[in-house]
Tab-separated table of C-alpha atoms and ligand atoms in Angstrom:
chain	number	residue	atom	x	y	z
A	1	MET	CA	0.004	0.002	-0.005
A	2	PRO	CA	1.516	3.356	-0.965
A	3	SER	CA	2.458	6.103	1.486
A	4	PHE	CA	1.879	9.791	0.794
A	5	GLY	CA	2.892	13.199	1.982
A	6	LEU	CA	0.284	15.930	2.119
A	7	ILE	CA	1.813	19.382	1.603
A	8	GLY	CA	0.327	22.856	1.479
A	9	ILE	CA	1.373	24.705	-1.657
A	10	GLN	CA	0.424	28.215	-0.522
A	11	TRP	CA	1.113	30.170	2.699
A	12	GLY	CA	-0.510	27.649	5.035
A	13	ASP	CA	-4.161	27.303	6.004
A	14	GLU	CA	-4.942	25.436	2.765
A	15	GLY	CA	-7.411	23.168	4.516
A	16	LYS	CA	-4.977	20.314	5.068
A	17	GLY	CA	-6.727	19.240	8.275
A	18	LYS	CA	-9.888	18.271	6.463
A	19	ILE	CA	-7.991	16.416	3.716
A	20	VAL	CA	-5.804	14.553	6.240
A	21	ASP	CA	-8.945	13.607	8.083
A	22	LEU	CA	-10.503	12.350	4.857
A	23	LEU	CA	-7.478	10.377	3.702
A	24	SER	CA	-6.820	9.018	7.184
A	25	GLU	CA	-9.721	6.673	6.732
A	26	LYS	CA	-7.617	4.652	4.275
A	27	ALA	CA	-4.244	5.120	5.984
A	28	ASP	CA	-2.770	3.044	8.805
A	29	VAL	CA	-0.483	5.662	10.295
A	30	ILE	CA	-0.612	9.468	10.255
A	31	VAL	CA	2.573	11.410	11.018
A	32	ARG	CA	3.501	15.033	11.749
A	33	PHE	CA	7.100	15.725	10.771
A	34	GLN	CA	7.681	19.450	11.369
A	35	GLY	CA	6.349	22.593	12.972
A	36	GLY	CA	4.539	22.694	16.247
A	37	ALA	CA	1.433	24.230	17.767
A	38	ASN	CA	1.659	27.079	15.257
A	39	ALA	CA	-0.457	24.898	12.957
A	40	GLY	CA	-4.210	24.923	13.287
A	41	HIS	CA	-6.087	22.114	11.628
A	42	THR	CA	-9.848	22.545	11.770
A	43	ILE	CA	-11.972	19.484	11.169
A	44	VAL	CA	-15.759	19.311	11.234
A	45	VAL	CA	-17.227	15.898	12.006
A	46	ASN	CA	-21.012	15.597	12.057
A	47	GLY	CA	-21.306	19.332	12.571
A	48	ARG	CA	-18.823	19.415	15.484
A	49	ARG	CA	-15.763	21.585	14.978
A	50	ILE	CA	-12.471	20.264	16.317
A	51	VAL	CA	-9.255	22.289	16.105
A	52	LEU	CA	-5.954	20.466	16.519
A	53	HIS	CA	-2.616	22.255	16.663
A	54	LEU	CA	-0.205	19.477	17.413
A	55	ILE	CA	-1.681	16.021	17.378
A	56	PRO	CA	-2.218	14.700	13.813
A	57	SER	CA	-5.783	15.147	12.605
A	58	GLY	CA	-5.874	11.383	11.876
A	59	ILE	CA	-6.502	10.824	15.580
A	60	LEU	CA	-10.217	11.349	14.907
A	61	HIS	CA	-10.290	7.943	13.232
A	62	GLU	CA	-10.368	5.068	15.616
A	63	GLY	CA	-7.710	2.415	15.203
A	64	LYS	CA	-5.145	4.573	13.403
A	65	TYR	CA	-1.655	5.161	14.722
A	66	CYS	CA	-0.689	8.821	15.016
A	67	VAL	CA	2.914	9.884	15.338
A	68	ILE	CA	4.524	13.164	16.368
A	69	GLY	CA	7.898	12.853	14.622
A	70	ASN	CA	11.338	14.012	15.725
A	71	GLY	CA	11.146	17.082	13.452
A	72	VAL	CA	8.274	18.589	15.476
A	73	VAL	CA	8.753	21.102	18.296
A	74	LEU	CA	6.334	19.957	20.951
A	75	ASP	CA	4.552	22.281	23.346
A	76	PRO	CA	3.653	20.084	26.326
A	77	GLU	CA	0.926	22.498	27.466
A	78	VAL	CA	-0.859	22.201	24.122
A	79	PHE	CA	-0.253	18.456	24.058
A	80	GLU	CA	-1.918	18.039	27.442
A	81	HIS	CA	-4.804	20.259	26.411
A	82	GLU	CA	-5.422	18.322	23.182
A	83	ILE	CA	-5.269	14.956	24.919
A	84	THR	CA	-7.870	16.150	27.452
A	85	GLN	CA	-10.088	17.627	24.723
A	86	LEU	CA	-9.867	14.511	22.551
A	87	LYS	CA	-10.669	12.190	25.414
A	88	SER	CA	-13.618	14.325	26.540
A	89	GLU	CA	-15.013	14.144	22.973
A	90	GLY	CA	-14.685	10.356	22.984
A	91	TYR	CA	-11.530	10.111	20.872
A	92	LEU	CA	-8.162	8.478	21.725
A	93	LYS	CA	-9.617	5.562	23.613
A	94	ASP	CA	-6.367	3.636	23.188
A	95	ASP	CA	-3.280	5.543	24.302
A	96	SER	CA	-0.950	3.120	22.554
A	97	LYS	CA	-2.146	4.575	19.216
A	98	LEU	CA	-0.412	7.885	19.806
A	99	LEU	CA	3.388	7.956	19.669
A	100	VAL	CA	5.661	10.883	20.456
A	101	SER	CA	9.272	10.901	19.295
A	102	ALA	CA	11.754	10.865	22.130
A	103	THR	CA	13.950	13.227	20.155
A	104	ALA	CA	11.382	15.868	19.321
A	105	HIS	CA	12.354	19.202	20.882
A	106	ILE	CA	10.295	20.779	23.626
A	107	ILE	CA	8.883	24.281	23.610
A	108	MET	CA	9.805	26.045	26.815
A	109	PRO	CA	8.136	29.095	28.422
A	110	TYR	CA	11.147	31.250	27.490
A	111	HIS	CA	10.707	30.352	23.817
A	112	LYS	CA	7.191	31.754	23.855
A	113	LYS	CA	8.283	34.842	25.790
A	114	LEU	CA	11.140	35.556	23.403
A	115	ASP	CA	8.879	35.033	20.402
A	116	MET	CA	6.391	37.571	21.805
A	117	LEU	CA	9.075	40.069	22.826
A	118	ARG	CA	10.680	40.031	19.408
A	119	GLU	CA	7.347	40.587	17.756
A	120	SER	CA	6.260	43.370	20.096
A	121	LYS	CA	9.549	45.123	20.841
A	122	GLY	CA	11.962	44.130	18.150
A	123	LYS	CA	12.389	45.428	14.617
A	124	GLY	CA	11.326	43.431	11.587
A	125	LYS	CA	8.070	41.945	12.807
A	126	ILE	CA	7.273	38.610	11.121
A	127	GLY	CA	3.724	38.262	12.417
A	128	THR	CA	4.454	34.919	14.096
A	129	THR	CA	1.843	32.889	15.914
A	130	GLY	CA	3.691	33.630	19.186
A	131	ARG	CA	3.952	29.928	19.977
A	132	GLY	CA	7.735	29.958	20.475
A	133	ILE	CA	8.461	28.107	17.256
A	134	GLY	CA	11.389	30.195	15.999
A	135	PRO	CA	13.267	30.341	19.344
A	136	ALA	CA	12.769	26.562	19.873
A	137	TYR	CA	14.211	25.681	16.453
A	138	GLU	CA	17.087	28.126	17.042
A	139	ASP	CA	17.991	26.233	20.216
A	140	LYS	CA	17.752	22.943	18.361
A	141	MET	CA	20.206	24.177	15.748
A	142	GLY	CA	22.322	25.845	18.442
A	143	ARG	CA	22.546	22.433	20.141
A	144	ILE	CA	21.157	23.715	23.404
A	145	GLY	CA	17.590	22.561	22.886
A	146	ILE	CA	15.735	20.309	25.310
A	147	ARG	CA	14.259	17.135	23.858
A	148	VAL	CA	11.388	14.976	25.062
A	149	VAL	CA	13.911	12.363	26.218
A	150	ASP	CA	15.666	15.044	28.288
A	151	LEU	CA	12.410	16.003	29.952
A	152	LEU	CA	11.906	12.374	30.999
A	153	ASN	CA	15.199	12.493	32.894
A	154	ARG	CA	14.664	15.049	35.676
A	155	LYS	CA	18.382	15.499	36.370
A	156	VAL	CA	19.256	16.171	32.751
A	157	PHE	CA	16.231	18.391	32.365
A	158	GLU	CA	17.154	20.445	35.402
A	159	GLU	CA	20.708	20.956	34.205
A	160	LYS	CA	19.568	21.982	30.754
A	161	VAL	CA	16.967	24.424	32.041
A	162	ARG	CA	19.538	26.091	34.297
A	163	GLN	CA	22.102	26.267	31.482
A	164	ASN	CA	19.565	27.779	29.106
A	165	LEU	CA	18.215	30.278	31.582
A	166	GLU	CA	21.615	31.894	32.080
A	167	ILE	CA	21.503	33.153	28.511
A	168	LYS	CA	17.758	33.553	28.116
A	169	ASN	CA	17.386	35.633	31.280
A	170	PHE	CA	20.334	37.747	30.228
A	171	ILE	CA	18.511	38.613	27.004
A	172	ILE	CA	15.045	38.944	28.507
A	173	ARG	CA	16.238	41.167	31.345
A	174	GLY	CA	19.209	42.903	29.786
A	175	TYR	CA	17.949	43.532	26.261
A	176	TYR	CA	14.186	43.652	26.665
A	177	GLY	CA	14.038	44.931	30.251
A	178	GLU	CA	11.469	42.321	31.217
A	179	GLU	CA	11.195	39.913	34.109
A	180	GLY	CA	13.167	36.685	33.618
A	181	PHE	CA	12.344	33.102	34.661
A	182	LYS	CA	13.187	31.190	37.833
A	183	ALA	CA	14.633	27.769	37.025
A	184	GLU	CA	12.782	26.153	39.960
A	185	ASP	CA	9.392	27.371	38.682
A	186	ILE	CA	9.940	25.861	35.227
A	187	ILE	CA	11.408	22.625	36.551
A	188	GLU	CA	8.479	22.141	38.912
A	189	TYR	CA	5.837	23.130	36.366
A	190	TYR	CA	7.267	20.725	33.761
A	191	ASP	CA	7.137	17.794	36.267
A	192	ARG	CA	3.494	17.330	35.386
A	193	PHE	CA	4.224	17.141	31.649
A	194	ARG	CA	6.708	14.351	32.303
A	195	ASN	CA	3.778	12.368	33.644
A	196	VAL	CA	1.469	13.377	30.786
A	197	LEU	CA	3.985	12.560	28.064
A	198	GLU	CA	5.701	9.488	29.427
A	199	LYS	CA	3.245	6.889	28.171
A	200	TYR	CA	3.320	8.230	24.592
A	201	VAL	CA	7.071	8.561	24.163
A	202	SER	CA	8.865	6.042	21.990
A	203	ASP	CA	11.487	5.472	19.325
A	204	THR	CA	9.239	6.580	16.479
A	205	VAL	CA	11.981	5.951	13.912
A	206	GLU	CA	11.982	2.285	14.788
A	207	PHE	CA	8.179	2.213	14.787
A	208	LEU	CA	7.942	3.861	11.345
A	209	GLN	CA	10.679	1.674	9.899
A	210	LYS	CA	8.624	-1.362	10.905
A	211	CYS	CA	5.513	0.122	9.360
A	212	VAL	CA	7.421	0.691	6.111
A	213	ALA	CA	8.743	-2.880	6.142
A	214	GLN	CA	5.234	-4.217	6.726
A	215	GLY	CA	3.906	-2.225	3.780
A	216	LYS	CA	1.646	-0.106	5.974
A	217	CYS	CA	0.092	2.969	4.427
A	218	ILE	CA	1.524	6.084	6.030
A	219	LEU	CA	0.221	9.577	5.564
A	220	PHE	CA	2.698	12.373	6.322
A	221	GLU	CA	0.799	15.445	7.381
A	222	GLY	CA	2.519	18.725	6.512
A	223	ALA	CA	1.914	21.851	8.537
A	224	GLN	CA	2.082	25.466	7.284
A	225	GLY	CA	2.794	25.676	3.559
A	226	THR	CA	5.578	25.648	0.988
A	227	HIS	CA	5.879	29.432	0.879
A	228	LEU	CA	6.419	29.509	4.639
A	229	ASP	CA	9.356	27.099	4.319
A	230	ILE	CA	12.562	28.385	5.903
A	231	ASP	CA	14.556	27.755	2.664
A	232	HIS	CA	11.950	28.029	-0.056
A	233	GLY	CA	9.516	30.540	1.360
A	234	THR	CA	9.349	34.320	1.338
A	235	TYR	CA	12.256	34.710	3.769
A	236	PRO	CA	12.307	36.186	6.398
A	237	PHE	CA	8.504	36.047	6.486
A	238	VAL	CA	8.451	32.304	6.962
A	239	THR	CA	8.243	29.772	9.732
A	240	SER	CA	11.376	28.200	11.207
A	241	SER	CA	11.150	24.710	9.771
A	242	ASN	CA	11.270	23.095	6.336
A	243	THR	CA	7.661	22.584	5.403
A	244	VAL	CA	8.371	20.937	2.055
A	245	ALA	CA	8.217	17.232	1.213
A	246	GLY	CA	12.003	16.857	1.422
A	247	ASN	CA	11.770	17.271	5.189
A	248	ILE	CA	9.539	14.229	5.632
A	249	MET	CA	12.689	12.111	5.770
A	250	SER	CA	14.642	14.106	8.318
A	251	GLY	CA	11.558	14.861	10.389
A	252	THR	CA	10.687	11.177	10.792
A	253	GLY	CA	13.735	9.042	10.008
A	254	ILE	CA	12.310	7.091	7.112
A	255	PRO	CA	14.146	6.746	3.770
A	256	PRO	CA	13.027	8.644	0.642
A	257	PHE	CA	11.800	5.524	-1.174
A	258	ALA	CA	9.236	4.971	1.585
A	259	VAL	CA	7.090	7.819	0.212
A	260	GLN	CA	5.424	7.080	-3.098
A	261	GLY	CA	3.796	10.395	-3.772
A	262	ILE	CA	3.197	13.937	-2.605
A	263	ILE	CA	-0.288	15.371	-2.723
A	264	GLY	CA	-0.587	19.152	-2.794
A	265	VAL	CA	-3.331	21.096	-1.031
A	266	CYS	CA	-4.462	24.587	-1.953
A	267	LYS	CA	-7.496	26.764	-1.674
A	268	ALA	CA	-9.405	27.868	-4.740
A	269	TYR	CA	-8.026	31.327	-3.867
A	270	THR	CA	-5.068	32.449	-1.719
A	271	THR	CA	-4.710	33.556	1.874
A	272	ARG	CA	-1.860	34.518	4.135
A	273	VAL	CA	-1.544	35.423	7.827
A	274	GLY	CA	1.310	37.467	9.185
A	275	GLU	CA	3.615	39.769	7.278
A	276	GLY	CA	5.280	39.229	3.926
A	277	PRO	CA	4.772	39.692	0.169
A	278	PHE	CA	1.440	38.555	-1.254
A	279	PRO	CA	0.991	39.876	-4.832
A	280	THR	CA	-2.656	38.813	-5.316
A	281	GLU	CA	-3.854	40.234	-1.987
A	282	LEU	CA	-7.184	42.046	-2.329
A	283	LYS	CA	-7.520	44.950	0.062
A	284	ASP	CA	-10.968	45.748	-1.272
A	285	GLU	CA	-14.529	44.542	-1.015
A	286	ILE	CA	-13.761	41.331	-2.899
A	287	GLY	CA	-11.080	40.422	-0.355
A	288	GLU	CA	-13.597	41.144	2.393
A	289	ILE	CA	-16.216	38.888	0.758
A	290	ILE	CA	-13.697	36.051	0.493
A	291	ARG	CA	-12.720	36.524	4.169
A	292	GLU	CA	-16.309	36.465	5.378
A	293	ARG	CA	-17.545	33.641	3.143
A	294	GLY	CA	-14.398	31.586	3.796
A	295	LYS	CA	-14.377	32.422	7.538
A	296	GLU	CA	-10.764	33.354	7.039
A	297	TYR	CA	-9.643	33.912	10.585
A	298	GLY	CA	-6.616	32.093	11.960
A	299	ALA	CA	-7.361	28.798	13.752
A	300	THR	CA	-4.389	29.405	16.048
A	301	THR	CA	-4.435	33.141	16.674
A	302	GLY	CA	-7.868	34.289	15.459
A	303	ARG	CA	-6.186	36.891	13.263
A	304	PRO	CA	-8.049	37.912	10.083
A	305	ARG	CA	-6.310	36.321	7.121
A	306	ARG	CA	-5.241	38.372	4.136
A	307	CYS	CA	-7.196	37.164	1.114
A	308	GLY	CA	-6.660	37.273	-2.643
A	309	TRP	CA	-7.094	35.514	-5.984
A	310	PHE	CA	-5.434	32.232	-6.843
A	311	ASP	CA	-1.717	32.705	-7.378
A	312	ALA	CA	-0.612	30.166	-9.977
A	313	VAL	CA	2.954	31.574	-10.063
A	314	SER	CA	3.735	30.635	-6.473
A	315	ALA	CA	1.628	27.443	-6.675
A	316	LYS	CA	3.666	26.215	-9.675
A	317	ARG	CA	6.891	26.778	-7.828
A	318	ALA	CA	5.565	24.751	-4.870
A	319	ILE	CA	4.381	21.970	-7.142
A	320	ALA	CA	7.890	21.729	-8.636
A	321	ILE	CA	9.681	21.745	-5.259
A	322	ASN	CA	7.465	19.031	-3.836
A	323	GLY	CA	7.103	16.909	-6.983
A	324	ILE	CA	3.324	17.129	-6.906
A	325	LYS	CA	1.153	15.528	-9.589
A	326	GLN	CA	-2.209	15.635	-7.836
A	327	ILE	CA	-3.802	18.359	-5.772
A	328	CYS	CA	-6.769	18.805	-3.467
A	329	LEU	CA	-8.569	22.058	-4.129
A	330	THR	CA	-10.366	23.338	-1.059
A	331	LYS	CA	-13.074	25.921	-0.399
A	332	LEU	CA	-14.358	26.070	-3.952
A	333	ASP	CA	-17.790	27.127	-2.665
A	334	VAL	CA	-16.335	30.349	-1.234
A	335	LEU	CA	-16.128	31.639	-4.822
A	336	ASP	CA	-19.794	30.849	-5.583
A	337	GLU	CA	-21.010	34.439	-5.667
A	338	PHE	CA	-18.528	36.043	-8.039
A	339	GLU	CA	-19.395	37.181	-11.545
A	340	LYS	CA	-15.741	36.986	-12.577
A	341	ILE	CA	-12.785	35.176	-11.052
A	342	LYS	CA	-9.121	35.938	-11.585
A	343	ILE	CA	-6.093	33.638	-11.757
A	344	CYS	CA	-2.646	35.153	-11.422
A	345	THR	CA	-0.445	33.705	-14.169
A	346	GLY	CA	2.572	36.011	-13.895
A	347	TYR	CA	4.096	38.845	-11.887
A	348	ARG	CA	5.193	42.195	-13.215
A	349	VAL	CA	7.596	44.777	-11.813
A	350	GLY	CA	7.735	47.835	-14.081
A	351	ASP	CA	7.907	46.388	-17.577
A	352	LYS	CA	9.655	43.178	-16.519
A	353	GLU	CA	7.570	40.013	-16.209
A	354	TYR	CA	8.291	37.074	-13.944
A	355	SER	CA	6.954	33.571	-14.411
A	356	SER	CA	8.280	32.363	-11.061
A	357	PRO	CA	8.554	34.110	-7.673
A	358	PRO	CA	11.577	36.407	-7.381
A	359	LEU	CA	14.118	35.261	-4.789
A	360	ASP	CA	14.836	38.816	-3.702
A	361	THR	CA	12.147	39.586	-1.138
A	362	GLU	CA	12.411	43.316	-1.833
A	363	LEU	CA	11.497	42.585	-5.448
A	364	TYR	CA	8.714	40.225	-4.381
A	365	TRP	CA	7.074	43.054	-2.441
A	366	LYS	CA	6.920	45.093	-5.667
A	367	CYS	CA	5.348	42.377	-7.807
A	368	VAL	CA	2.042	43.214	-9.387
A	369	PRO	CA	-0.108	40.253	-10.538
A	370	VAL	CA	-0.792	39.564	-14.195
A	371	TYR	CA	-4.295	38.141	-14.308
A	372	GLU	CA	-6.307	35.899	-16.509
A	373	GLU	CA	-10.024	36.351	-16.006
A	374	VAL	CA	-12.543	33.501	-16.084
A	375	LYS	CA	-16.315	33.364	-15.733
A	376	GLY	CA	-17.790	32.841	-12.290
A	377	TRP	CA	-20.622	30.334	-11.816
A	378	LYS	CA	-22.939	32.320	-9.530
A	379	THR	CA	-24.525	29.075	-8.300
A	380	LYS	CA	-24.325	27.389	-4.961
A	381	THR	CA	-21.815	24.548	-4.973
A	382	THR	CA	-21.771	23.939	-1.197
A	383	GLY	CA	-22.042	20.275	-0.372
A	384	ILE	CA	-21.787	18.978	-3.964
A	385	THR	CA	-20.119	15.541	-3.925
A	386	ASP	CA	-20.186	14.657	-7.645
A	387	PHE	CA	-17.924	16.468	-10.116
A	388	ARG	CA	-20.557	16.150	-12.844
A	389	LYS	CA	-23.019	18.145	-10.750
A	390	LEU	CA	-20.762	21.198	-10.546
A	391	PRO	CA	-21.843	24.166	-12.666
A	392	GLY	CA	-20.057	24.337	-16.029
A	393	ALA	CA	-18.072	27.453	-15.112
A	394	ALA	CA	-16.817	25.844	-11.904
A	395	LYS	CA	-15.663	22.789	-13.869
A	396	ASP	CA	-13.974	25.117	-16.343
A	397	TYR	CA	-12.201	26.973	-13.530
A	398	ILE	CA	-10.865	23.665	-12.162
A	399	LYS	CA	-9.809	22.482	-15.617
A	400	ARG	CA	-8.082	25.786	-16.269
A	401	LEU	CA	-6.139	25.437	-13.004
A	402	GLU	CA	-5.174	21.899	-14.029
A	403	THR	CA	-3.833	23.160	-17.357
A	404	ILE	CA	-1.913	26.082	-15.873
A	405	LEU	CA	-0.450	24.045	-13.001
A	406	GLY	CA	0.108	20.840	-14.937
A	407	VAL	CA	-1.494	18.698	-12.247
A	408	ARG	CA	-4.685	16.761	-11.749
A	409	VAL	CA	-7.249	18.131	-9.273
A	410	SER	CA	-8.119	14.876	-7.525
A	411	ILE	CA	-10.204	16.117	-4.597
A	412	ILE	CA	-12.436	19.192	-4.384
A	413	SER	CA	-13.768	20.420	-1.106
A	414	THR	CA	-17.193	22.128	-1.245
A	415	GLY	CA	-17.758	22.770	2.440
A	416	PRO	CA	-16.153	22.250	5.854
A	417	ASP	CA	-17.785	18.905	6.671
A	418	ARG	CA	-16.067	15.608	5.938
A	419	ALA	CA	-18.983	14.702	3.685
A	420	GLU	CA	-18.862	17.899	1.587
A	421	THR	CA	-16.200	16.626	-0.770
A	422	ILE	CA	-15.806	15.539	-4.390
A	423	VAL	CA	-13.350	12.662	-4.667
A	424	ARG	CA	-12.279	12.126	-8.277
A	425	ASP	CA	-9.323	9.808	-7.565
A	426	SER	CA	-8.570	7.409	-4.804
A	427	PHE	CA	-4.975	7.601	-3.548
A	428	PHE	CA	-4.858	4.422	-1.568
A	429	LYS	CA	-5.517	1.631	-4.044
A	430	LYS	CA	-3.983	-1.661	-3.009
B	1	IMP	P1	5.730	31.069	13.406
B	1	IMP	O1	5.655	29.766	12.701
B	1	IMP	O2	4.784	31.175	14.557
B	1	IMP	O3	7.130	31.446	13.760
B	1	IMP	O4	5.222	32.200	12.375
B	1	IMP	C1	5.958	32.531	11.188
B	1	IMP	C2	5.029	32.858	10.039
B	1	IMP	O5	4.349	31.684	9.641
B	1	IMP	C3	3.905	33.860	10.382
B	1	IMP	O6	3.611	34.634	9.251
B	1	IMP	C4	2.743	32.981	10.733
B	1	IMP	O7	1.519	33.645	10.560
B	1	IMP	C5	2.929	31.872	9.724
B	1	IMP	N1	2.367	30.601	10.156
B	1	IMP	C6	2.840	29.739	11.048
B	1	IMP	N2	2.058	28.662	11.165
B	1	IMP	C7	1.075	28.821	10.272
B	1	IMP	C8	-0.057	28.012	9.883
B	1	IMP	O8	-0.284	26.903	10.337
B	1	IMP	N3	-0.867	28.573	8.934
B	1	IMP	C9	-0.604	29.750	8.380
B	1	IMP	N4	0.416	30.530	8.688
B	1	IMP	C10	1.255	30.070	9.632
């Protein structure tokens, strides 16, 4: 049975949660390989809305294994909260189905504080989620991070907290003029997370290797999106991990041949939260309509998302980087009311045209979209589950995207509920 990666090809919030939830039905194992609680995956099951930030959305399917891989930065507070929430909703009846990598790094209170301070007091605001992601990955790369396995060993944990606080408090107090942290407070507070986490911690590399050897179907759930990737995104307005398919291997410890395909996810339009270039952004009434119809407010921070037309220039780049042949197009119904719909097929700065995103962020800011206009369908598509029942203009829009992007649109989402989906191709054929 093949294994797949599911990757966002825009600036995050593509609706991956719903697609992961949908595909999880056929998968045996669902794995997060990067990011942390900065992600916000919203899933609606039988009218009930569930938002998960850390635990893979596949957890909503009984009997599936869910793995938080070594590439994730784990916030124990969020982890505890999600476990409690899931259990109270009747999910996660069997704790052995959730595995946390012993070598995932832990988000500490000083990571969150530093993230917030940089955003509020520093120069060059990124518009982060404030979840401590950047500072945690910095410590990982700086080789001073604290891993899950370190938390399990109180002595090691204590030493590492004290060592870290010497520098962190120096910055928090000396540079930002704010109150620092007491080592004892953190050490004591994190005692409870040792208890919460302990039963889920394992060697997830070994577990996944076995799954690969047994031919199990694994779904690798990407968080954020390709254009928020630390290497391939609109740097510095990016997240601090590699969000692209290439990171599935390092973030989980499985070999490249274990993944048979990468499925891309994008909305029928484009959104972005936080700062950074966004050529197709609509700061007018149309953008407002998209935001309201699409309920485009961040699942993690509640911030209104910036909205705009579909950007095929950046999508094509993401498709190439991830090796995508099939995509899931979400939120098609949000465009139901428009007379005309635009697709950005190029960027222009002065009289120079670009067919792929400029690498110089300063230039990216200046890009003006070159649009192709197509007819809107002005018909309700919400809840349609059969491609043939879509209005002609909606089918034409999808076909046009397929032609421009050179991919097949395999799944179309026509509403938030699991059932409101058109499935044209099945990914998990034996
Ligand atoms: P951080 O990941 O919190 O450091 O934020 C860095 C940038 O990535 C900011 O622009 C955030 O808004 C954005 N970002 C992080 N996670 C997500 C996500 O899951 N969806 C959309 N944007 C995100």
